[in-house]
Coordinates of C-alpha atoms and ligand atoms in Angstrom, one line a residue:
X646 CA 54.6 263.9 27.1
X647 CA 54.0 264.0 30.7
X648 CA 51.2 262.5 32.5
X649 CA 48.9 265.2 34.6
X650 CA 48.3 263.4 37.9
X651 CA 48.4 266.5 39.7
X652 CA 45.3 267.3 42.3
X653 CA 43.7 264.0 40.5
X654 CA 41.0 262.9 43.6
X655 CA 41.7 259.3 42.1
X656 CA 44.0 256.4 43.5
X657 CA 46.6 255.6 41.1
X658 CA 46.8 251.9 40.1
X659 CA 50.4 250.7 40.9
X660 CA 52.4 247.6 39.7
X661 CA 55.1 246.7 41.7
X662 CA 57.8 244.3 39.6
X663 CA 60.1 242.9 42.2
X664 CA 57.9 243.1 44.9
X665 CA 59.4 241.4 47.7
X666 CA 63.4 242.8 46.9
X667 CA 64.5 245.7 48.9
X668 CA 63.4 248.8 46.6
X669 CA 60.0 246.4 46.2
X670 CA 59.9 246.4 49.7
X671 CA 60.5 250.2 50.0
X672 CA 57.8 251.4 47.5
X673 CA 55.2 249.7 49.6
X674 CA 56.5 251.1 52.8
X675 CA 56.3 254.7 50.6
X676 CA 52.7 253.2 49.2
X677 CA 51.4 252.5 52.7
X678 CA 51.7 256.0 54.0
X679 CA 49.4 257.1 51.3
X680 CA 46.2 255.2 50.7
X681 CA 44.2 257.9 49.8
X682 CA 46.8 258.3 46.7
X683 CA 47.2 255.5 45.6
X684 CA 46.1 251.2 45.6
X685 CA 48.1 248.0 44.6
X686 CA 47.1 246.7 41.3
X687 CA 50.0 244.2 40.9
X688 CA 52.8 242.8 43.1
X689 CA 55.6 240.3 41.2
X690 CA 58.3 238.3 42.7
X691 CA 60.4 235.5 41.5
X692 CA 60.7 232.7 43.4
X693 CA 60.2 234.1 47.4
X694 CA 56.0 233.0 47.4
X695 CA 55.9 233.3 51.3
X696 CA 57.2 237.2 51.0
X697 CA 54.7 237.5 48.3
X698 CA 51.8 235.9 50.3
X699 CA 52.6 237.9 53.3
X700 CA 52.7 241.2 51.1
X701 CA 49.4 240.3 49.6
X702 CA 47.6 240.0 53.1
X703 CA 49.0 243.4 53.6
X704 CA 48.4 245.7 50.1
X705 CA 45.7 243.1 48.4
X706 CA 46.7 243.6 45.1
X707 CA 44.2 242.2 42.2
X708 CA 46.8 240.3 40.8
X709 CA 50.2 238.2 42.8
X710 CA 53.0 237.0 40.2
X711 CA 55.4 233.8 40.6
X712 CA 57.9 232.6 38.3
X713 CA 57.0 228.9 38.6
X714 CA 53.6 227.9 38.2
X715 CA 54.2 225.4 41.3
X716 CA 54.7 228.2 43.5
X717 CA 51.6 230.0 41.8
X718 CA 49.1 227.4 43.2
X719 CA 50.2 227.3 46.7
X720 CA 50.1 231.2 46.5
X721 CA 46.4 230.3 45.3
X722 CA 45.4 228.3 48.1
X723 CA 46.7 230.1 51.0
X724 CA 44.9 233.3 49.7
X725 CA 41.6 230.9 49.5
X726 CA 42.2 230.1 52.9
X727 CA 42.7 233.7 53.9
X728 CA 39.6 234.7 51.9
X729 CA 41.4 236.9 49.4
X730 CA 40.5 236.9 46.3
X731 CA 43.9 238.6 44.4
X732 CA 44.4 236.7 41.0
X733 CA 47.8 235.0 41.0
X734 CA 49.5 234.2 37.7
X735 CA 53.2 233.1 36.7
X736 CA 56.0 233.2 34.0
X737 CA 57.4 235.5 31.9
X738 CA 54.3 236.6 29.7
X739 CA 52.3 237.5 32.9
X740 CA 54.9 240.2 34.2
X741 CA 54.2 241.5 31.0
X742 CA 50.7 241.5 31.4
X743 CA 51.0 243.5 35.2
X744 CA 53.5 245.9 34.0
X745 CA 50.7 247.0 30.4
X746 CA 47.6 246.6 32.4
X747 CA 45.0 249.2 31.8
X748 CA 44.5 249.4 35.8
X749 CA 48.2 250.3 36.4
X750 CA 48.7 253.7 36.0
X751 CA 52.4 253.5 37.3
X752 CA 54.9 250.3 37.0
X753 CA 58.1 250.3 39.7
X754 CA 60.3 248.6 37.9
X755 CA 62.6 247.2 40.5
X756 CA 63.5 243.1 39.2
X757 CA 67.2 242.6 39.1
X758 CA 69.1 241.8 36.3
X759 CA 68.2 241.3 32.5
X760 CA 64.8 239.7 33.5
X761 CA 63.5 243.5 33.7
X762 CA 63.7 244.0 30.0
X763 CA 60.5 242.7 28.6
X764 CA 58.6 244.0 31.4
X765 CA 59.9 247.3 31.6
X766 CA 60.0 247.9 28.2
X767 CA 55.9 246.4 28.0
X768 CA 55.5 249.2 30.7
X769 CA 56.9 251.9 28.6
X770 CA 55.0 250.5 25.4
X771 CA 52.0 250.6 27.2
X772 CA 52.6 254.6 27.8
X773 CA 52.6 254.2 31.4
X774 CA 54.7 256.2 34.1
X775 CA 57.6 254.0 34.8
X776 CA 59.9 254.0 37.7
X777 CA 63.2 253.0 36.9
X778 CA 65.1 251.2 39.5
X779 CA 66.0 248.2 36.9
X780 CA 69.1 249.8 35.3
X781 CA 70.2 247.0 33.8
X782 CA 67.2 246.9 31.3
X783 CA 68.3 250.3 30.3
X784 CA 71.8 249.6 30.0
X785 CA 71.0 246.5 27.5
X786 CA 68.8 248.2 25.4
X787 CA 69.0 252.5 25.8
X788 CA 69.0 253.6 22.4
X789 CA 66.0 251.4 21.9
X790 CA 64.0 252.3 25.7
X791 CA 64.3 256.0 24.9
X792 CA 63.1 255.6 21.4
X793 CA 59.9 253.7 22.8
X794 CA 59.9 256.3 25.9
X795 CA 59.1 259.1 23.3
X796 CA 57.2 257.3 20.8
X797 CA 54.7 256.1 23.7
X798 CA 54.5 258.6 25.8
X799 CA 55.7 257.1 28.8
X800 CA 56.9 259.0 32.0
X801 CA 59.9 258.2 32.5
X802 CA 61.2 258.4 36.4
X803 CA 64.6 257.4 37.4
X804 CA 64.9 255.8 40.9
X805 CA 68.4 255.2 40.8
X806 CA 69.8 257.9 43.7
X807 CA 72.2 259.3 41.6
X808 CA 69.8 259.8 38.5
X809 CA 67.0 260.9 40.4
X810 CA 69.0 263.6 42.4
X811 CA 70.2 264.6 38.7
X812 CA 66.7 264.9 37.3
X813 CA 65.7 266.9 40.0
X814 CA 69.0 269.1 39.4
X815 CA 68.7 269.7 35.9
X816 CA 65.4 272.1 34.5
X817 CA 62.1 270.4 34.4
X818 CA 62.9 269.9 30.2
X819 CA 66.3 268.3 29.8
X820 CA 66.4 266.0 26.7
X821 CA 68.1 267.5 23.6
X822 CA 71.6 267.0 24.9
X823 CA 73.2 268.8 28.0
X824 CA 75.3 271.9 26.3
X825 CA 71.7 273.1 25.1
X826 CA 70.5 273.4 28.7
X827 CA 74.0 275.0 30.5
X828 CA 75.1 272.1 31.4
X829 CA 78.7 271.9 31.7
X830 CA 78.9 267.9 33.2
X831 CA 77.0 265.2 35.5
X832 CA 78.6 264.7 38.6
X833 CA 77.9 261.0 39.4
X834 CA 78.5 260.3 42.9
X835 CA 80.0 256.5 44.2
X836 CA 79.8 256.0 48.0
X837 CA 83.2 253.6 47.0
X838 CA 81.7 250.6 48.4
X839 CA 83.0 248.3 51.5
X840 CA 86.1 248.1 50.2
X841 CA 87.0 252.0 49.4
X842 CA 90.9 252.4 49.8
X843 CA 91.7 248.8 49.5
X844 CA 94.7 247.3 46.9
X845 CA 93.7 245.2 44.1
X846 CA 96.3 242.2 46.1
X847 CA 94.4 243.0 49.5
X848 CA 91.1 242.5 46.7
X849 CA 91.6 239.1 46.2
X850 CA 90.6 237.0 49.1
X851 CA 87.4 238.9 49.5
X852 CA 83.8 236.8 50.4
X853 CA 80.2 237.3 49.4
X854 CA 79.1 238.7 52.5
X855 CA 82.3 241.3 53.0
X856 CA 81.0 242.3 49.7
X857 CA 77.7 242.7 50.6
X858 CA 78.8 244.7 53.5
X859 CA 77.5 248.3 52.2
X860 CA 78.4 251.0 54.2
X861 CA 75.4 253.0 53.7
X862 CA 73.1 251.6 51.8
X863 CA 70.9 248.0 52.4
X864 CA 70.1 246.8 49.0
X865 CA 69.8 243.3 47.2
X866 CA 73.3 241.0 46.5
X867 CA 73.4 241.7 43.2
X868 CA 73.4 245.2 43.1
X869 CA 75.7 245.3 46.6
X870 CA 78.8 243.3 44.8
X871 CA 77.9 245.5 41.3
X872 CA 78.9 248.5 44.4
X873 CA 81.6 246.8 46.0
X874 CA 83.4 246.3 42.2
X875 CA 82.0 249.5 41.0
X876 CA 80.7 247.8 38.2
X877 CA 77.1 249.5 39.8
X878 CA 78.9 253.2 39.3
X879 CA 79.6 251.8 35.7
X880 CA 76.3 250.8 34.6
X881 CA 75.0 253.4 36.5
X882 CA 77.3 256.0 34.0
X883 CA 75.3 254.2 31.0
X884 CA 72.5 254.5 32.3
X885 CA 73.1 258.4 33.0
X886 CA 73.6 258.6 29.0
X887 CA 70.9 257.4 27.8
X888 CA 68.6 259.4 30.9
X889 CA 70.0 262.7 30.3
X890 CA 71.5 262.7 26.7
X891 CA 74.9 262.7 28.0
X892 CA 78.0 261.6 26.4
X893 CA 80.5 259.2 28.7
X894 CA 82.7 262.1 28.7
X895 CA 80.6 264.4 30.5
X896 CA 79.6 262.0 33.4
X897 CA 82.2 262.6 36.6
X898 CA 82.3 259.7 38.4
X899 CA 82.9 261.4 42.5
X900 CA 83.7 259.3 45.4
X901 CA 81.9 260.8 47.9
X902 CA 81.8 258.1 51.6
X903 CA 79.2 259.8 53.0
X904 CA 76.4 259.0 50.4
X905 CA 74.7 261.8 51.4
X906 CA 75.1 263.9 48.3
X907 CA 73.3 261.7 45.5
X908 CA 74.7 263.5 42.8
X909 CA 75.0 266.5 41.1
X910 CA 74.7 268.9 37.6
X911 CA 77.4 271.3 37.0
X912 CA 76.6 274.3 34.5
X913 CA 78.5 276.5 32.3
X914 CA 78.2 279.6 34.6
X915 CA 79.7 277.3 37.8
X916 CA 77.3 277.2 39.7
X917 CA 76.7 273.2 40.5
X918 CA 73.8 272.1 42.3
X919 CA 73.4 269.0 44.3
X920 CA 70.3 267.0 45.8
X921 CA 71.3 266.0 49.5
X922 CA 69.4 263.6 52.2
X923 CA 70.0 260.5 54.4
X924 CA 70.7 257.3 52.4
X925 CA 67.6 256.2 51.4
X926 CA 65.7 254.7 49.2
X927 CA 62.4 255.9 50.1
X928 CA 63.3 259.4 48.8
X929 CA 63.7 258.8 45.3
X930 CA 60.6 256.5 45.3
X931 CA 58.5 259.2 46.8
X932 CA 59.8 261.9 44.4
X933 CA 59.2 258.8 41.8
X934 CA 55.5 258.1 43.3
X935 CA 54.3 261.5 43.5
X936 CA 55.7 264.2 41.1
X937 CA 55.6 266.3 40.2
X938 CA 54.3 266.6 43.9
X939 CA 56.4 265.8 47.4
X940 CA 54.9 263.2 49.6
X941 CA 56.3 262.2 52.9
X942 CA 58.2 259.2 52.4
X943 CA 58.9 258.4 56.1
X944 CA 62.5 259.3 56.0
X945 CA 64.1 261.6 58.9
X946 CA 65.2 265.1 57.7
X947 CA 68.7 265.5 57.2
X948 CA 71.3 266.6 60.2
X949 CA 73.7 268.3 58.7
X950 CA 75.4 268.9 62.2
X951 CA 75.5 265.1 62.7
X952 CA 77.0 264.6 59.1
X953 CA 79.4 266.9 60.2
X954 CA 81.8 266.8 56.8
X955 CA 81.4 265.7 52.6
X956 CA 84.3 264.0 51.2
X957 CA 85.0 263.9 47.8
X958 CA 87.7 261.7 46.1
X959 CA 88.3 260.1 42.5
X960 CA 87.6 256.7 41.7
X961 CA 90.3 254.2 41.7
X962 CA 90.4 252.5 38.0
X963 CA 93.1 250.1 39.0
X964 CA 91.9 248.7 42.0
X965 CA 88.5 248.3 40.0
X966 CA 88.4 248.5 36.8
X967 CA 84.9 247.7 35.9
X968 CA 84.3 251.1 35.9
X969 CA 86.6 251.2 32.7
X970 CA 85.4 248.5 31.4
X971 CA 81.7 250.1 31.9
X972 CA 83.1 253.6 30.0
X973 CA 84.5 251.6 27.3
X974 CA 81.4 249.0 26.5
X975 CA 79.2 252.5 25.8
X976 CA 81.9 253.8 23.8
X977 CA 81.7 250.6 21.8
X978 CA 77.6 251.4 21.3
X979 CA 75.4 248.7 19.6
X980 CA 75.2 245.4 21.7
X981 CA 78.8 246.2 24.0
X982 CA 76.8 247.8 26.9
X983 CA 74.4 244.6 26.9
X984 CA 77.4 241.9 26.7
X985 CA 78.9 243.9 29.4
X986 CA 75.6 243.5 31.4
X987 CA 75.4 240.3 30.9
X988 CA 79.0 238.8 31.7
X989 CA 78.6 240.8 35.0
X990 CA 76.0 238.9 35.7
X991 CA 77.4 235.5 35.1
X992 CA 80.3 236.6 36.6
X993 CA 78.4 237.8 39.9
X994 CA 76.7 234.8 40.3
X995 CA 79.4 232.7 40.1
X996 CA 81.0 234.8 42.7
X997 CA 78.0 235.2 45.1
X998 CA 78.0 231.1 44.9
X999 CA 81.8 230.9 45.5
X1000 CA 83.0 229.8 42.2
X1001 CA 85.4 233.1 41.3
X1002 CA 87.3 235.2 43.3
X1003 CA 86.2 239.0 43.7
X1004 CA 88.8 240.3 41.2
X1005 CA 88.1 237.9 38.4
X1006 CA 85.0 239.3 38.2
X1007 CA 86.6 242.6 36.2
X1008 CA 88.8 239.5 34.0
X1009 CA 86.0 237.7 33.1
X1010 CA 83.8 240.7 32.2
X1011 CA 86.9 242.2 29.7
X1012 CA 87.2 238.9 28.7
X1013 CA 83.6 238.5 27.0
X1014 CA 83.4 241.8 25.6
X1015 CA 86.9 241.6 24.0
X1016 CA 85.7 238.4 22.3
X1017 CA 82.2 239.1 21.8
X1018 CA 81.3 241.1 18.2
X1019 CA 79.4 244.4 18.6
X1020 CA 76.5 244.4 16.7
X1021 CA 74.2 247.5 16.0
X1022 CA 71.5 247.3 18.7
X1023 CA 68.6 248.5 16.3
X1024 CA 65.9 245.4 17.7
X1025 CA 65.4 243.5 20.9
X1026 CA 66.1 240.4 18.7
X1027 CA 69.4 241.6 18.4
X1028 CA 70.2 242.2 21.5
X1029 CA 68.8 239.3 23.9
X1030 CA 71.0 237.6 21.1
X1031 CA 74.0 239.4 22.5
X1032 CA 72.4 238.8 26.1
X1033 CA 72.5 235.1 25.7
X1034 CA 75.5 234.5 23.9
X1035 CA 77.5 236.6 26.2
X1036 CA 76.3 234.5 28.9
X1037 CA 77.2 231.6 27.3
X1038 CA 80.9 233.2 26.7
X1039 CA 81.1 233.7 30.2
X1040 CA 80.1 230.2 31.3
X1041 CA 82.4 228.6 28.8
X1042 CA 85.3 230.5 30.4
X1043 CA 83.9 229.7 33.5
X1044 CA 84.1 226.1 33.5
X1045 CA 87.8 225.9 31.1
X1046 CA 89.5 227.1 34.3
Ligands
NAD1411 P1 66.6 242.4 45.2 O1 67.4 241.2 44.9 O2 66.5 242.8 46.6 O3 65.1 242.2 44.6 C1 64.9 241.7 43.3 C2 63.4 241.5 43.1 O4 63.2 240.9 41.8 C3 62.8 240.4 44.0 O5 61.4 240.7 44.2 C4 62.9 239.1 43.2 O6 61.9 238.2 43.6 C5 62.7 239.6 41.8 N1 63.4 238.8 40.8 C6 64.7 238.4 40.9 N2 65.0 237.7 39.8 C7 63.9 237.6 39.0 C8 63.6 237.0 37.8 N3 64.5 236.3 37.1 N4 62.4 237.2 37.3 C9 61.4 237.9 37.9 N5 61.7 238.5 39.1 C10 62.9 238.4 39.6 O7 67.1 243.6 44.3 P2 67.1 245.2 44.7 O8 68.2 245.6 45.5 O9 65.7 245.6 45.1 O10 67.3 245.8 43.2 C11 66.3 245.8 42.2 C12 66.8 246.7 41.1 O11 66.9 248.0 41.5 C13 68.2 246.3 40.5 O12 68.2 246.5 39.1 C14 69.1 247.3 41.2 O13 70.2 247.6 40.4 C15 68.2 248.5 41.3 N6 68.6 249.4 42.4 C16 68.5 249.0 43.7 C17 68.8 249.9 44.7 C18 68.8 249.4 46.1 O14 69.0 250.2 47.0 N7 68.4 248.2 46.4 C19 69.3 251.2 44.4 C20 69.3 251.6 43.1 C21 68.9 250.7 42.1
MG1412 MG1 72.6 254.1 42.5

């Protein structure tokens, strides 16, 4: 069921998980431009309080979120001493609360990692229109977030590039499998990352920040080694699954440099038809924000004379094979997709803080889901079970080296 915002005089509520991160960041630039549309009922961030405090001065939300109730109270005080008078709450069960709120009409998703799930999935619950940027919550948990995505009602909005140029390629009712629409294949596209062209030897050596390096796109660590392994392009294949009914086999991952295609659907008839623009985030979130309207989102118009030339190139699975591993974990089903998830998270961290070289990222994430049993994924239970003991795996491997 879709919610009818359409020509609605009334500002939209919005919740804002992730606040202060860079797609946090961008949905309030996108929210800024239109106050008449829409007001801040809830900004969240983890553990960066004077991002948070400077972001409530700006959108006065009604509620500020901190992980630690230590940060929480100095939050309170300096928005006492400011004069504002935005609620400000902490831990897991109040992200929750933001993201079912009956003043929220709309919930960004946009917290990395695994610590998107219960929120998110409280969002969708709750019947709300959720933008998706938190791929990794889907990725854990599909069969089970599409269930509650139908049984809710919720709006479902990806934010994810790729996925939203898809949505906006495929006819305005997709779900019930691709073949039923045309649709021939996805064509995923993958920018290739900083290190596009490069050996798996000349791989090794690699640091945090050359990995964080994007060539297009500015985004949060996580996600920028996730695109520097591919692992991103791999959950981001998942995640096109469970979106768009698809099966692994019908997603084509395409290097493309430029990142200015942001994917593509290719039909039965051959026509294919692609959603182009500059690399930015804004887009999506707009298109997110606003449909089934367009709202300007503050990003130039596309020069196709300064772009000049597309190039298009397969993916190298031996250079990095995360992809592979990524293709594999959804053909496992169940739990694999979340153990995957979650090793690649251990094993990002331990990267991002020095403690494992670039390519024993891909060996520790085969290593965990080789070991790790896959289990039906039929209740949350279930899988934050696989979640934790997956990262457990990976920490044991971690320190036997
Ligand atoms: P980021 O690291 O810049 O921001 C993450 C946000 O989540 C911050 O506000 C942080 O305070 C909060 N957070 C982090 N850990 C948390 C925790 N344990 N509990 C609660 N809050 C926590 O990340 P980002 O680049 O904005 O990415 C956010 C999500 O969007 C990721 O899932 C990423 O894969 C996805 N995404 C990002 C981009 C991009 O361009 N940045 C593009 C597509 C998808
Ligand atoms: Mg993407």
């Amino acid at each position: 069921m879709a919610d009818s915002f359409a020509g609605s005089a009334h500002r939209r509520g919005v919740t804002v998980l992730g606040a202060t991160g860079s797609i946090g960041t961008s949905t309030l630039d996108v929210i800024a431009r239109h106050p008449d549309r829409y007001r801040v009922h809830a900004l969240t961030a983890h553990r960066s309080r004077e991002a948070l405090l400077a972001q409530c001065r700006r959108h006065r939300p009604e509620v500020a979120v901190l992980e630690r109730e230590a940060d929480a109270a100095w939050l309170r005080e300096r928005l006492a001493e400011a004069g504002l008078v935005t609620e400000v709450t902490s831990g897991p069960r109040a992200l929750v609360e933001v993201a079912e709120a009956s003043d929220a009409e709309v919930v960004m998703s946009a917290i990395v990692g695994a610590a998107g799930l219960l929120p998110t999935l409280a969002a969708v619950r709750a019947g709300k229109r959720v933008l998706l940027a938190n791929k990794e919550a889907l990725v854990m948990s599909g069969a089970l977030f599409m269930e509650a995505v139908a049984r809710f009602g919720a709006t479902l909005l990806p934010i994810d590039s790729e996925h939203n140029a898809i949505y906006q390629c495929l006819p305005v009712e997709h779900r019930g499998g691709l073949a039923r629409h045309g649709v021939r294949q996805l064509l995923l596209t993958a920018s290739g990352g900083p290190f596009r062209g490069w050996s798996r030897a000349a791989l090794a050596g690699v640091s945090p920040e050359q990995a964080c390096a994007h060539p297009n796109w500015s985004m949060g660590r996580k996600i920028s080694v996730d695109s520097a392994t591919l692992m991103n392009k791999g959950l981001e294949l998942i995640e096109a699954c469970w979106l768009f009914d698809a099966r692994p086999d019908q997603v084509q991952v395409v290097v493309h440099p430029q990142s200015v295609i942001h994917s593509m659907a290719a039909y039965s008839d051959g026509s294919v038809i692609a959603q182009l623009g500059n690399p930015d985030m804004r887009t999506p979130i707009a298109y997110g924000l606003a449909w089934p309207e367009r709202i300007d989102a503050g990003v130039a118009a596309l020069d196709l004379f300064a772009v000049a030339r597309l190039d298009f190139e397969a993916p190298d699975e031996i250079a990095f094979p995360c992809l592979r591993l990524a293709r594999e974990a959804m053909a496992a089903g169940g739990t694999a997709p979340a153990v995957l998830n979650a090793a690649n998270e251990a094993a990002v961290a331990a990267f991002l803080e020095g403690r494992l070289g670039f390519n024993a990222i891909a060996e520790l994430v085969a290593r965990v889901c080789d070991a790790e049993p896959v289990r039906p994924a039929d209740d949350l239970e279930t899988i934050l079970e696989a979640d934790a003991q997956a990262r457990c795996a990976a920490h044991a491997w971690l320190a036997g080296r």
